[in-house]
Short mmCIF file of C-alpha atoms in Angstrom, two decimals:
data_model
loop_
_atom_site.label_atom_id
_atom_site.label_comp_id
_atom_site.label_asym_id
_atom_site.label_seq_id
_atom_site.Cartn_x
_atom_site.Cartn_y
_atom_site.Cartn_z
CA UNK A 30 39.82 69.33 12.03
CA UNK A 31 37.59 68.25 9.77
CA UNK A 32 36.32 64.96 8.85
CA UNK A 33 36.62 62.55 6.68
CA UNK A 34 33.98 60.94 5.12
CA UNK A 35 34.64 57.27 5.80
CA UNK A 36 32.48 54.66 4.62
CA UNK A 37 32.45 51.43 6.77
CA UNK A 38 32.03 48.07 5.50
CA UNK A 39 29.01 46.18 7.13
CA UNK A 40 29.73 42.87 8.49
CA UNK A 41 25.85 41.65 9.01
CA UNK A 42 23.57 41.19 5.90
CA UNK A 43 20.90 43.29 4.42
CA UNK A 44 17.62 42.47 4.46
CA UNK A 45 17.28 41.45 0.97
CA UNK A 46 20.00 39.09 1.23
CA UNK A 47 17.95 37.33 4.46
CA UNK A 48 15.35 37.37 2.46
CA UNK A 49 16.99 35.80 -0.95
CA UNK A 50 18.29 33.22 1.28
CA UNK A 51 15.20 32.52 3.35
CA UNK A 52 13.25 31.66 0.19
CA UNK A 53 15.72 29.60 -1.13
CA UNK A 54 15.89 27.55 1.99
CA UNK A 55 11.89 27.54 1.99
CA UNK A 56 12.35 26.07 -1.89
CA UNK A 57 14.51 23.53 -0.85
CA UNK A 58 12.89 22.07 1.49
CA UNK A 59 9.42 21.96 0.04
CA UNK A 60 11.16 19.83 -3.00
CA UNK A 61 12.76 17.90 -0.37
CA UNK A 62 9.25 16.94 1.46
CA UNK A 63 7.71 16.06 -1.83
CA UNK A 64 10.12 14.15 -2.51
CA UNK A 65 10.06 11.99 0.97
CA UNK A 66 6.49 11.88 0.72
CA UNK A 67 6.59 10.12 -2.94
CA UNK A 68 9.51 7.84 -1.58
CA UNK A 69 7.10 7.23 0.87
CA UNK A 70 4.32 6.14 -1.09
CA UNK A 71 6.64 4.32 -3.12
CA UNK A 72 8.05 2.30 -0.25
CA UNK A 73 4.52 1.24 0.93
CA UNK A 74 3.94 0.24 -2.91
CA UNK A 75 6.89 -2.38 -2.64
CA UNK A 76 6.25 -3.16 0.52
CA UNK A 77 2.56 -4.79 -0.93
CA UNK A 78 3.38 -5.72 -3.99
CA UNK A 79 6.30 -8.40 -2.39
CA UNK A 80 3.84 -9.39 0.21
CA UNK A 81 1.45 -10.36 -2.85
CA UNK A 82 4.43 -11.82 -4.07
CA UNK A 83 5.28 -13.85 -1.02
CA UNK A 84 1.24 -15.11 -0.87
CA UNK A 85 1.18 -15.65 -4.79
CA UNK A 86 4.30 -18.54 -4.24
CA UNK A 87 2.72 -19.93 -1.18
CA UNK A 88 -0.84 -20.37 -2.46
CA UNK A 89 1.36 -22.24 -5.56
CA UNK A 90 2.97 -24.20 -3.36
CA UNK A 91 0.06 -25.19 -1.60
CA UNK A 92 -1.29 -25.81 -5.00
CA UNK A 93 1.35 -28.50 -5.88
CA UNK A 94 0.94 -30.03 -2.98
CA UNK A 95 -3.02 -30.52 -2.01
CA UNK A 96 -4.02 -30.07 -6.22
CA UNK A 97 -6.10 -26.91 -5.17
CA UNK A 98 -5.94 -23.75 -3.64
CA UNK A 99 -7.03 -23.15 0.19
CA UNK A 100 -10.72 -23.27 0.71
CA UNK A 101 -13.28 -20.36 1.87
CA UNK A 102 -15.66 -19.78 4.81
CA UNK A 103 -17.84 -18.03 2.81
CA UNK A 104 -18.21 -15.83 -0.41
CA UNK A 105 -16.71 -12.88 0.91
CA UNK A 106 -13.33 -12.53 0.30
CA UNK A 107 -10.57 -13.01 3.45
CA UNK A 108 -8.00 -10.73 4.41
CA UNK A 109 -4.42 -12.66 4.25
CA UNK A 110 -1.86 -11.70 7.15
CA UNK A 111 -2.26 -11.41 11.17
CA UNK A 112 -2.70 -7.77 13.23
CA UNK A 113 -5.54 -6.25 12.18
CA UNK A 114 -7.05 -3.59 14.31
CA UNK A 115 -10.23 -4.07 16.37
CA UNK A 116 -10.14 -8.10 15.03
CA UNK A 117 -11.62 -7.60 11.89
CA UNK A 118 -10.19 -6.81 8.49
CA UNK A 119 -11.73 -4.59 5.49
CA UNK A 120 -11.58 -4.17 1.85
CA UNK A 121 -13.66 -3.15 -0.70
CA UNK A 122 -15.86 -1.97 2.51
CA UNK A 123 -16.41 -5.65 3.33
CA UNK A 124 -15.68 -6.60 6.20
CA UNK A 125 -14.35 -10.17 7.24
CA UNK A 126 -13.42 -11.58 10.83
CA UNK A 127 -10.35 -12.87 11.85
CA UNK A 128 -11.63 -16.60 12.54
CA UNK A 129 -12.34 -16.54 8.56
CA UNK A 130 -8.88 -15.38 7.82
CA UNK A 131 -7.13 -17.41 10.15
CA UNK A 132 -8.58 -20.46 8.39
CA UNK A 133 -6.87 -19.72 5.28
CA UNK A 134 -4.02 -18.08 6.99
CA UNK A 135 -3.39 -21.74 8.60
CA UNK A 136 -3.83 -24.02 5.67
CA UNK A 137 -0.86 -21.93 4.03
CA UNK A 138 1.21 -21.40 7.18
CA UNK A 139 3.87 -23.74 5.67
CA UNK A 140 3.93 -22.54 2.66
CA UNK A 141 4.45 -18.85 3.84
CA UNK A 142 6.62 -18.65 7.37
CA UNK A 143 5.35 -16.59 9.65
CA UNK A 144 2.24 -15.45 8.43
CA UNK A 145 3.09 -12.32 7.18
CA UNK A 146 1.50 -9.07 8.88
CA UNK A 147 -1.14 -7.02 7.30
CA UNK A 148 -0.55 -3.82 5.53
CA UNK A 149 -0.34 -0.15 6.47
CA UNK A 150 -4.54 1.18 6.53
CA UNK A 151 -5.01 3.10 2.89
CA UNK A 152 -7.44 5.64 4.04
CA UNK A 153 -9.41 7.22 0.97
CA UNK A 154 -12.14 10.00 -0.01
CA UNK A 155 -14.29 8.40 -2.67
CA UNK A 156 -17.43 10.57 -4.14
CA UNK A 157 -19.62 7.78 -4.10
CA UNK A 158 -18.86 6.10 -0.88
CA UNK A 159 -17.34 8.28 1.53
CA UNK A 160 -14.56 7.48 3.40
CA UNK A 161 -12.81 4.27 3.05
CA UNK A 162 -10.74 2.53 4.47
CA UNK A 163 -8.59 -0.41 2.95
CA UNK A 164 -5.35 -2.94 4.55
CA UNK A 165 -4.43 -6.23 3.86
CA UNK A 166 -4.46 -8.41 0.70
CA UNK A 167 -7.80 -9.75 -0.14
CA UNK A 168 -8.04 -14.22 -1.27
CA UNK A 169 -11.10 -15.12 -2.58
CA UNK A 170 -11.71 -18.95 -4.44
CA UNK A 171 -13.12 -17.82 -7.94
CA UNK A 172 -14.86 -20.96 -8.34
CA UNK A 173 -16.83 -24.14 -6.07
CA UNK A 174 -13.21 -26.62 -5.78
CA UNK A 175 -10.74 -23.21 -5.24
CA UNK A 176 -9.10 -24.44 -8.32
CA UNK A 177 -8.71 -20.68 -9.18
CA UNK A 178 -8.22 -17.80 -6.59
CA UNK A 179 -7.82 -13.95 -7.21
CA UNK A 180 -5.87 -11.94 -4.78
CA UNK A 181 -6.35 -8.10 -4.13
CA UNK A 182 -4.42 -4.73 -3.03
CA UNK A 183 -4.49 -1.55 -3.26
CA UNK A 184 -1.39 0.92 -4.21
CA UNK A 185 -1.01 4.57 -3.90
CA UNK A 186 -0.31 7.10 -6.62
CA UNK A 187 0.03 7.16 -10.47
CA UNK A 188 4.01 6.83 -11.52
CA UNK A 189 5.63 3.58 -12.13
CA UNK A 190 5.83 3.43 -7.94
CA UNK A 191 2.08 2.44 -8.51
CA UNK A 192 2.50 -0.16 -10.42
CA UNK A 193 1.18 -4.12 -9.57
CA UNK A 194 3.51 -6.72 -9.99
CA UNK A 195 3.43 -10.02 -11.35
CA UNK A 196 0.85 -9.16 -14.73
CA UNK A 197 -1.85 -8.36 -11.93
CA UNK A 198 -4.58 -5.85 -13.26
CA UNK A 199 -4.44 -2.48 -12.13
CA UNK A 200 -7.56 -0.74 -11.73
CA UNK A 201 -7.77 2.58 -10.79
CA UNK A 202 -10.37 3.63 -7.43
CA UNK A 203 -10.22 7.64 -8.13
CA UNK A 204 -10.52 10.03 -10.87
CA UNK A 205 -7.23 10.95 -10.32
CA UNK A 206 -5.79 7.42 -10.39
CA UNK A 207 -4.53 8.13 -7.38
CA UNK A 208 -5.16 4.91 -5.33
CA UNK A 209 -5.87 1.49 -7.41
CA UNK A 210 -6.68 -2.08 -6.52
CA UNK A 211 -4.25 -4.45 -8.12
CA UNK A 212 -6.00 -8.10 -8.77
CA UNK A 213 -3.88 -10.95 -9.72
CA UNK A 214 -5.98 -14.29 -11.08
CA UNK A 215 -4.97 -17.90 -11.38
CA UNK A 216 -8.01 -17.98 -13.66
CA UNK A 217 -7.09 -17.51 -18.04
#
């Protein structure tokens, strides 16, 4: 006899079709990690703009009640919160110790339970300076009787995630707008 001819279906795939699929999978999940990393960002965002928040209403309750706001070691601003690493806190490359802080930190304890904890470290390339490293939320008295006070952070990014809250002023740290320090003021 002589034989047939008989074409046999494949059951495996080609590999095109491991390919096709490969690179779709590979799409995916690149769109997916950009998208976790902005969430990211975004979460770390809200997370400092309510802890401003939470200091903003304490230092005005403290207001009401002693007719000014809590008073300075110093013309260096203070970093607000408790757990900084290696007892010291930094912004704007300043550096302030923990004994400053916690003198502020105290005179609002009861105005803000528990003393919130500092923020995640913002590490940052600048031209000009180098490396840089910022945490925290900054209190400074803008004036001899801390009848006025400014208080500073730093968000990431450039969307509406980046935003400050609260009608503080945004001002942007990189070319890229990237990073910026937000700056809220009790002064007019």
């Amino acid at each position: 006899g002589r034989r047939k001819n008989v074409m046999r279906k494949s059951s495996g795939f080609t590999l095109i079709e491991l390919l096709v699929v490969v690179s779709i999978i590979s799409l995916l999940a690149s769109v997916v990690v950009a998208g976790l990393t902005d969430a990211r960002g975004g979460a770390k965002n809200a997370k400092r703009n309510e802890l401003a928040r939470q200091y903003v209403t304490g230092l005005g309750l403290y207001h009401g009640e002693y007719g000014s706001y809590p008073e300075m070691q110093g013309d260096n601003p203070v970093c607000l919160g408790k757990g900084y690493p290696s007892f010291r806190c930094n912004f704007w490359g300043i550096n302030a110790s923990h004994n400053e802080a916690d003198s502020v930190n105290e005179q609002i304890s009861e105005f803000v339970p528990g003393t919130p904890p500092s923020l995640d470290v913002t590490t940052v390339n600048t031209i000009e300076n180098g490396t840089v490293s910022f945490w925290g939320l900054a209190y400074k008295c803008t004036d001899e009787n801390c009848l006025n006070y400014e208080l500073s952070w730093v968000v990431e990014g450039s969307g509406s995630d980046a935003e400050c809250f609260g009608g503080a002023e945004r001002t942007p740290m990189t070319n890229d707008n990237s990073l910026a320090i937000c700056t809220y003021s009790t002064e007019i």
